[in-house]
Each structure stands twice: as C-alpha cells, then as structure tokens.
C-alpha cells in the first residue's frame, strides 16, 4: 500500500476523528511525556504526525526544537498545517511533509531525535520504518515510540457486545496489515533495527472505585475511540449496526456503573542510535 489516502485506515479521516486525535493527545500527555526529554534536541523527526496533535505538544514542551513531521495522508497533513499555523510558539519551528514512513526521503544522519506515537500499528512493514528511522538519525540520537497492546483491554462488568466489537476491531486491523499488538514487539523490532540501549515502559490505565472521575472520563474517551471505527467496520461488513449499537449501550451503562473497572496497558519504547 503506497498511499494512505487509499489505506483502509480504521479510524477514518473525518473532522470529528481529527478532533478526537487532538483530545487523545491532551488526555494522555502526562503519561506519554513523563520520560521524554528532547530539551537538548534541535532537529526532531516526527513520523506519522497526523493532525499535528503530538507536534503541538512537542513544540510547546521543548522550546528549542525544530520539528519535521511526515505523514502520508493529505487530509491529515492539511489539518496539521492549519492547526500548527494557529500556535504562536510554533512559528518558523516546523515543517510538515508528505512522505511514506517506510521510505523516508531524507539524507542519512539528518536528525538528532525521533518520535512515533500510534503510527507503527497502522503500517504494513514496521521494521522498514524503524530501519529508515535509524538511517536518518545521527549517532547518539534517541527514538521514542508509543504503541498499543490491545490484548490488555479489560472491562468489568463483563460486556459481551463490547468484547465482540473489540475482537472485530482488532481482526480488521490485522486483516488490513496493521498490528493491534505491536506494543509487545517493539523490543524485537528495535533490536532487529540495530538500535541500542532499548528500554520499554508499560503505561497502565487501571481505573476502579479509587479513581471514579478518571474511570468515567476514560470509558467515555474509549467509547469515542471504539466508535471512530464503526462506519468502516460496518461498511466492510465486519460488524453489524446492531452489534455497534449494543456495544455502545454497554459502554454507556458501564460509564455510570459505580463498581466498574477499566484496564488497559500500552507500551513506550526508547532506544539510542550508536
Ligand atoms: C492514529 S494516527 C496518529 C497520529 C499522531 N501520531 C498522534 O498521535 O496524534 C496515525 C497516522 O499515521 C499515518 N500513516 C499511516 N501509514 C503511514 C505511512 N506509511 N507513512 C506515514 N504516515 C502514515 C496516518 O495517515 C495517520 O495520520
């Protein structure tokens, strides 16, 4: 697949999805950036910048860096450009380019750091991407990669329709050459790509009666995430409208259940180019 405009991208490229990506970035900012320090980096590559949601955070948090964001989809690129142009602190500090992450059009040793978030899961050949990222990074550069591990999702009370929907969601991503379990494989991929000093950290979202507000917020956010794939899954005949409606109802009920449990873990890898 050479052009993400025709890529069977699970979440689609609608305006509401673009807004969801920005909200998702703010929502997870404190966990995703907990261990990331790009304050000494001048020249950062962001692979799969989407609508600029993480680009905004990177430019805000690290005032010295210049960011080059690449993505393959025209609508995401246009949205990222429009969004970043509204931010005074981003002025003259970024470039947004159309490019396939599997075939980067940069000279070797071009960047001092790289950032990838929720991208490899959508790409048919993630190893190619990491090989390319390594090629364009200078020795001493760090890469941070944040990825899903969808087998970790758990909800209580047990919700059979959410579960069926979730299985269909993951099966569809696998069938369309993505990988909803790629978080667990980041260590292998980075090692095979020749990266050194590889460290993995698990980001746990475990919300129960100890954290009722975060639990409700997370389940609402999760409902939007799951439903963002609904049209695509229905049009591909992977699920029915009835299943989507039933899963939605279960999620709404659980969001106000005083004893609900939400659990999900994702993975962040960091590694160095020697
Ligand atoms: C879920 S979005 C994540 C965007 C952003 N990193 C964030 O966290 O908000 C995944 C992005 O990867 C892009 N993408 C998919 N395949 C790609 C490829 N081969 N090369 C570059 N970008 C790609 C999609 O167009 C989409 O914008």
Short mmCIF file of C-alpha atoms and ligand atoms in Angstrom, two decimals:
data_model
loop_
_atom_site.label_atom_id
_atom_site.label_comp_id
_atom_site.label_asym_id
_atom_site.label_seq_id
_atom_site.Cartn_x
_atom_site.Cartn_y
_atom_site.Cartn_z
CA UNK A 1 0.00 0.00 0.00
CA UNK A 2 1.78 3.12 -1.12
CA UNK A 3 -0.72 5.87 -0.39
CA UNK A 4 -2.54 6.35 2.92
CA UNK A 5 -5.29 8.26 1.09
CA UNK A 6 -6.44 4.81 -0.01
CA UNK A 7 -5.22 2.99 3.10
CA UNK A 8 -8.07 1.14 4.88
CA UNK A 9 -7.31 3.26 7.96
CA UNK A 10 -9.51 2.04 10.80
CA UNK A 11 -10.44 5.43 12.23
CA UNK A 12 -11.00 7.36 9.01
CA UNK A 13 -10.04 10.97 8.34
CA UNK A 14 -13.20 12.89 9.24
CA UNK A 15 -13.10 16.21 11.10
CA UNK A 16 -14.51 14.57 14.23
CA UNK A 17 -11.71 11.97 14.09
CA UNK A 18 -9.14 14.75 13.68
CA UNK A 19 -10.57 16.45 16.77
CA UNK A 20 -10.54 13.10 18.63
CA UNK A 21 -6.82 12.67 17.89
CA UNK A 22 -6.11 16.08 19.45
CA UNK A 23 -8.20 15.30 22.52
CA UNK A 24 -6.49 11.90 22.83
CA UNK A 25 -3.08 13.59 22.74
CA UNK A 26 -4.00 16.05 25.54
CA UNK A 27 -5.61 13.28 27.57
CA UNK A 28 -2.52 11.06 27.53
CA UNK A 29 0.08 13.87 27.53
CA UNK A 30 1.16 13.44 31.17
CA UNK A 31 1.76 9.69 30.72
CA UNK A 32 3.31 9.79 27.22
CA UNK A 33 5.77 12.59 28.01
CA UNK A 34 6.66 11.52 31.55
CA UNK A 35 10.05 10.10 30.49
CA UNK A 36 10.66 12.10 27.29
CA UNK A 37 13.24 14.84 27.33
CA UNK A 38 14.00 16.44 23.97
CA UNK A 39 15.16 19.71 25.55
CA UNK A 40 18.66 19.40 24.05
CA UNK A 41 17.43 18.36 20.61
CA UNK A 42 17.41 20.90 17.81
CA UNK A 43 16.20 18.76 14.95
CA UNK A 44 13.42 16.23 15.63
CA UNK A 45 11.67 13.89 13.19
CA UNK A 46 8.05 13.03 13.96
CA UNK A 47 6.87 10.04 11.94
CA UNK A 48 3.12 9.86 11.27
CA UNK A 49 2.35 13.33 12.66
CA UNK A 50 -1.34 13.01 11.73
CA UNK A 51 -3.23 16.21 12.51
CA UNK A 52 -0.32 17.74 14.45
CA UNK A 53 -1.68 16.77 17.87
CA UNK A 54 1.67 15.48 19.19
CA UNK A 55 3.60 18.07 17.15
CA UNK A 56 1.83 20.80 19.14
CA UNK A 57 2.85 19.17 22.43
CA UNK A 58 6.45 18.63 21.31
CA UNK A 59 6.82 22.26 20.16
CA UNK A 60 5.19 23.56 23.36
CA UNK A 61 7.24 21.39 25.75
CA UNK A 62 10.64 21.70 24.06
CA UNK A 63 11.13 25.31 23.08
CA UNK A 64 14.46 24.83 21.26
CA UNK A 65 13.50 22.11 18.84
CA UNK A 66 12.68 22.33 15.17
CA UNK A 67 10.24 19.62 14.15
CA UNK A 68 9.88 17.85 10.82
CA UNK A 69 6.58 15.97 10.73
CA UNK A 70 5.77 13.48 8.00
CA UNK A 71 2.51 11.71 7.17
CA UNK A 72 1.07 10.03 4.11
CA UNK A 73 -2.48 11.30 4.18
CA UNK A 74 -3.35 14.64 2.55
CA UNK A 75 -6.26 15.43 4.86
CA UNK A 76 -4.17 14.83 7.99
CA UNK A 77 -1.34 16.93 6.54
CA UNK A 78 -3.68 19.82 5.68
CA UNK A 79 -5.22 19.68 9.15
CA UNK A 80 -1.78 19.62 10.84
CA UNK A 81 -0.64 22.65 8.82
CA UNK A 82 -3.82 24.57 9.62
CA UNK A 83 -3.61 23.73 13.34
CA UNK A 84 0.10 24.48 13.84
CA UNK A 85 -0.24 27.80 11.98
CA UNK A 86 -2.54 28.99 14.80
CA UNK A 87 0.12 28.46 17.50
CA UNK A 88 2.37 31.49 18.14
CA UNK A 89 5.10 29.37 19.80
CA UNK A 90 5.31 27.09 16.75
CA UNK A 91 6.07 29.89 14.27
CA UNK A 92 9.04 29.04 11.97
CA UNK A 93 9.82 25.93 14.02
CA UNK A 94 8.31 23.14 11.95
CA UNK A 95 7.93 21.61 8.51
CA UNK A 96 5.16 19.21 7.56
CA UNK A 97 5.83 16.91 4.59
CA UNK A 98 4.03 14.18 2.71
CA UNK A 99 6.10 11.01 2.89
CA UNK A 100 5.83 7.27 3.40
CA UNK A 101 7.42 6.30 6.72
CA UNK A 102 8.64 3.10 5.08
CA UNK A 103 10.72 5.05 2.59
CA UNK A 104 11.99 8.30 4.11
CA UNK A 105 13.25 10.86 1.60
CA UNK A 106 15.89 12.31 3.94
CA UNK A 107 19.67 12.04 3.79
CA UNK A 108 21.26 9.69 6.32
CA UNK A 109 22.22 11.32 9.65
CA UNK A 110 19.72 14.19 9.21
CA UNK A 111 18.08 14.27 12.67
CA UNK A 112 19.01 14.28 16.36
CA UNK A 113 15.90 12.50 17.63
CA UNK A 114 12.68 10.81 16.52
CA UNK A 115 9.18 10.47 17.92
CA UNK A 116 6.48 8.00 16.84
CA UNK A 117 3.09 7.65 18.50
CA UNK A 118 0.19 5.36 17.48
CA UNK A 119 1.68 5.00 13.99
CA UNK A 120 3.52 1.68 13.60
CA UNK A 121 0.28 -0.15 14.42
CA UNK A 122 -1.14 1.13 11.09
CA UNK A 123 1.84 0.35 8.86
CA UNK A 124 2.27 -2.94 6.97
CA UNK A 125 6.08 -3.05 7.37
CA UNK A 126 7.00 -1.52 10.74
CA UNK A 127 10.54 -2.97 10.53
CA UNK A 128 11.16 -0.93 7.38
CA UNK A 129 10.07 2.20 9.23
CA UNK A 130 12.46 1.58 12.11
CA UNK A 131 15.32 0.78 9.73
CA UNK A 132 14.66 4.05 7.96
CA UNK A 133 14.39 5.98 11.23
CA UNK A 134 17.74 4.58 12.32
CA UNK A 135 19.31 5.53 8.99
CA UNK A 136 18.22 9.18 9.20
CA UNK A 137 19.27 9.60 12.87
CA UNK A 138 22.77 10.73 13.84
CA UNK A 139 24.79 8.63 16.28
CA UNK A 140 23.77 9.44 19.85
CA UNK A 141 20.14 10.18 18.85
CA UNK A 142 17.19 8.85 20.80
CA UNK A 143 13.91 7.50 19.49
CA UNK A 144 10.68 7.27 21.50
CA UNK A 145 7.86 5.03 20.26
CA UNK A 146 4.44 4.73 21.91
CA UNK A 147 2.22 1.87 20.82
CA UNK A 148 -0.93 -0.09 21.54
CA UNK A 149 -1.20 -3.53 23.09
CA UNK A 150 -4.86 -4.26 22.55
CA UNK A 151 -4.88 -7.70 24.20
CA UNK A 152 -4.63 -5.91 27.58
CA UNK A 153 -8.10 -4.33 27.45
CA UNK A 154 -10.41 -5.45 30.27
CA UNK A 155 -13.79 -4.15 31.44
CA UNK A 156 -15.90 -5.15 34.39
CA UNK A 157 -18.85 -5.85 34.42
CA UNK A 158 -18.23 -8.23 31.52
CA UNK A 159 -19.77 -6.75 28.38
CA UNK A 160 -20.18 -9.34 25.63
CA UNK A 161 -21.04 -6.92 22.84
CA UNK A 162 -18.11 -4.64 23.60
CA UNK A 163 -15.94 -7.71 23.56
CA UNK A 164 -17.29 -8.89 20.15
CA UNK A 165 -16.85 -5.39 18.76
CA UNK A 166 -13.28 -5.20 20.12
CA UNK A 167 -12.36 -8.58 18.59
CA UNK A 168 -13.77 -7.46 15.22
CA UNK A 169 -11.88 -4.15 15.52
CA UNK A 170 -8.57 -5.94 16.13
CA UNK A 171 -9.20 -8.64 13.49
CA UNK A 172 -9.93 -5.93 10.94
CA UNK A 173 -6.72 -4.09 11.79
CA UNK A 174 -4.76 -7.35 11.35
CA UNK A 175 -6.57 -8.17 8.09
CA UNK A 176 -5.65 -4.74 6.71
CA UNK A 177 -1.95 -5.26 7.52
CA UNK A 178 -1.85 -3.28 10.74
CA UNK A 179 -0.92 -4.70 14.14
CA UNK A 180 -3.01 -4.03 17.25
CA UNK A 181 -0.50 -5.95 19.39
CA UNK A 182 2.65 -4.22 18.18
CA UNK A 183 3.45 -2.70 21.58
CA UNK A 184 4.73 -6.08 22.80
CA UNK A 185 7.00 -6.39 19.76
CA UNK A 186 8.78 -3.03 19.96
CA UNK A 187 11.80 -4.54 21.73
CA UNK A 188 12.29 -7.11 18.95
CA UNK A 189 11.75 -4.57 16.19
CA UNK A 190 14.21 -2.09 17.67
CA UNK A 191 16.81 -4.77 18.28
CA UNK A 192 16.47 -6.08 14.71
CA UNK A 193 16.81 -2.48 13.51
CA UNK A 194 20.20 -2.17 15.21
CA UNK A 195 19.13 0.23 17.97
CA UNK A 196 20.97 0.05 21.31
CA UNK A 197 20.11 0.70 24.95
CA UNK A 198 16.48 -0.33 24.37
CA UNK A 199 14.13 0.29 27.29
CA UNK A 200 10.43 -0.48 27.47
CA UNK A 201 7.94 1.00 29.89
CA UNK A 202 4.33 -0.04 30.41
CA UNK A 203 1.72 2.66 30.76
CA UNK A 204 -1.16 1.31 32.82
CA UNK A 205 -4.64 2.72 32.85
CA UNK A 206 -6.30 0.91 35.77
CA UNK A 207 -9.33 2.81 36.97
CA UNK A 208 -11.73 1.47 39.59
CA UNK A 209 -13.51 2.86 42.66
CA UNK A 210 -10.27 4.57 43.72
CA UNK A 211 -10.46 6.88 40.70
CA UNK A 212 -14.14 7.35 39.76
CA UNK A 213 -13.64 10.55 37.76
CA UNK A 214 -10.77 9.20 35.67
CA UNK A 215 -12.68 5.95 35.20
CA UNK A 216 -15.71 7.77 33.78
CA UNK A 217 -13.54 10.05 31.61
CA UNK A 218 -11.54 7.11 30.27
CA UNK A 219 -14.58 4.99 29.44
CA UNK A 220 -16.14 7.98 27.62
CA UNK A 221 -12.90 8.51 25.74
CA UNK A 222 -12.68 4.77 24.97
CA UNK A 223 -16.26 4.82 23.66
CA UNK A 224 -15.25 7.53 21.16
CA UNK A 225 -12.14 5.56 20.17
CA UNK A 226 -14.11 2.37 19.52
CA UNK A 227 -16.95 4.15 17.74
CA UNK A 228 -14.50 6.05 15.50
CA UNK A 229 -14.06 2.76 13.62
CA UNK A 230 -17.79 1.98 13.43
CA UNK A 231 -18.54 3.25 9.90
CA UNK A 232 -15.52 1.49 8.45
CA UNK A 233 -16.28 -1.79 10.24
CA UNK A 234 -19.94 -1.72 9.15
CA UNK A 235 -19.15 -0.83 5.55
CA UNK A 236 -16.60 -3.66 5.41
CA UNK A 237 -19.31 -5.98 6.84
CA UNK A 238 -17.08 -6.91 9.77
CA UNK A 239 -19.80 -5.93 12.26
CA UNK A 240 -23.49 -5.11 12.05
CA UNK A 241 -25.18 -1.87 13.06
CA UNK A 242 -26.96 -3.90 15.79
CA UNK A 243 -23.65 -5.01 17.31
CA UNK A 244 -22.30 -1.44 17.22
CA UNK A 245 -25.46 -0.13 18.92
CA UNK A 246 -25.36 -2.87 21.58
CA UNK A 247 -21.66 -2.25 22.30
CA UNK A 248 -22.32 1.48 22.56
CA UNK A 249 -25.16 0.89 25.03
CA UNK A 250 -22.96 -1.37 27.18
CA UNK A 251 -20.20 1.24 27.26
CA UNK A 252 -22.69 3.95 28.25
CA UNK A 253 -24.04 1.74 31.06
CA UNK A 254 -20.56 0.89 32.34
CA UNK A 255 -19.51 4.55 32.30
CA UNK A 256 -22.01 5.22 35.09
CA UNK A 257 -21.65 1.89 36.92
CA UNK A 258 -20.42 2.69 40.46
CA UNK A 259 -18.34 -0.53 40.57
CA UNK A 260 -16.88 -0.61 37.07
CA UNK A 261 -13.24 -1.49 36.35
CA UNK A 262 -11.35 -0.23 33.29
CA UNK A 263 -7.93 -1.65 32.46
CA UNK A 264 -5.60 -1.08 29.51
CA UNK A 265 -1.82 -1.08 29.10
CA UNK A 266 0.19 0.43 26.29
CA UNK A 267 3.92 0.36 25.70
CA UNK A 268 6.54 3.05 25.28
CA UNK A 269 9.96 2.14 23.95
CA UNK A 270 13.06 4.28 23.93
CA UNK A 271 16.34 3.43 22.25
CA UNK A 272 19.58 5.02 21.10
CA UNK A 273 21.45 5.04 17.79
CA UNK A 274 25.13 4.25 18.36
C1 LIG B 1 -3.56 7.26 14.74
S1 LIG B 1 -2.76 8.46 13.73
C2 LIG B 1 -1.59 9.09 14.91
C3 LIG B 1 -1.19 10.48 14.62
C4 LIG B 1 -0.29 11.14 15.68
N1 LIG B 1 0.97 10.45 15.83
C5 LIG B 1 -0.99 11.26 17.01
O1 LIG B 1 -0.57 10.63 17.98
O2 LIG B 1 -1.96 12.01 17.07
C6 LIG B 1 -1.77 7.50 12.61
C7 LIG B 1 -1.21 8.32 11.45
O3 LIG B 1 -0.28 7.50 10.71
C8 LIG B 1 -0.38 7.90 9.34
N2 LIG B 1 0.21 6.86 8.49
C9 LIG B 1 -0.29 5.62 8.20
N3 LIG B 1 0.55 4.97 7.37
C10 LIG B 1 1.61 5.81 7.14
C11 LIG B 1 2.81 5.70 6.37
N4 LIG B 1 3.09 4.59 5.69
N5 LIG B 1 3.67 6.74 6.36
C12 LIG B 1 3.41 7.86 7.06
N6 LIG B 1 2.27 8.03 7.82
C13 LIG B 1 1.40 7.01 7.85
C14 LIG B 1 -1.87 8.09 9.12
O4 LIG B 1 -2.13 8.88 7.96
C15 LIG B 1 -2.25 8.77 10.44
O5 LIG B 1 -2.21 10.17 10.32
#
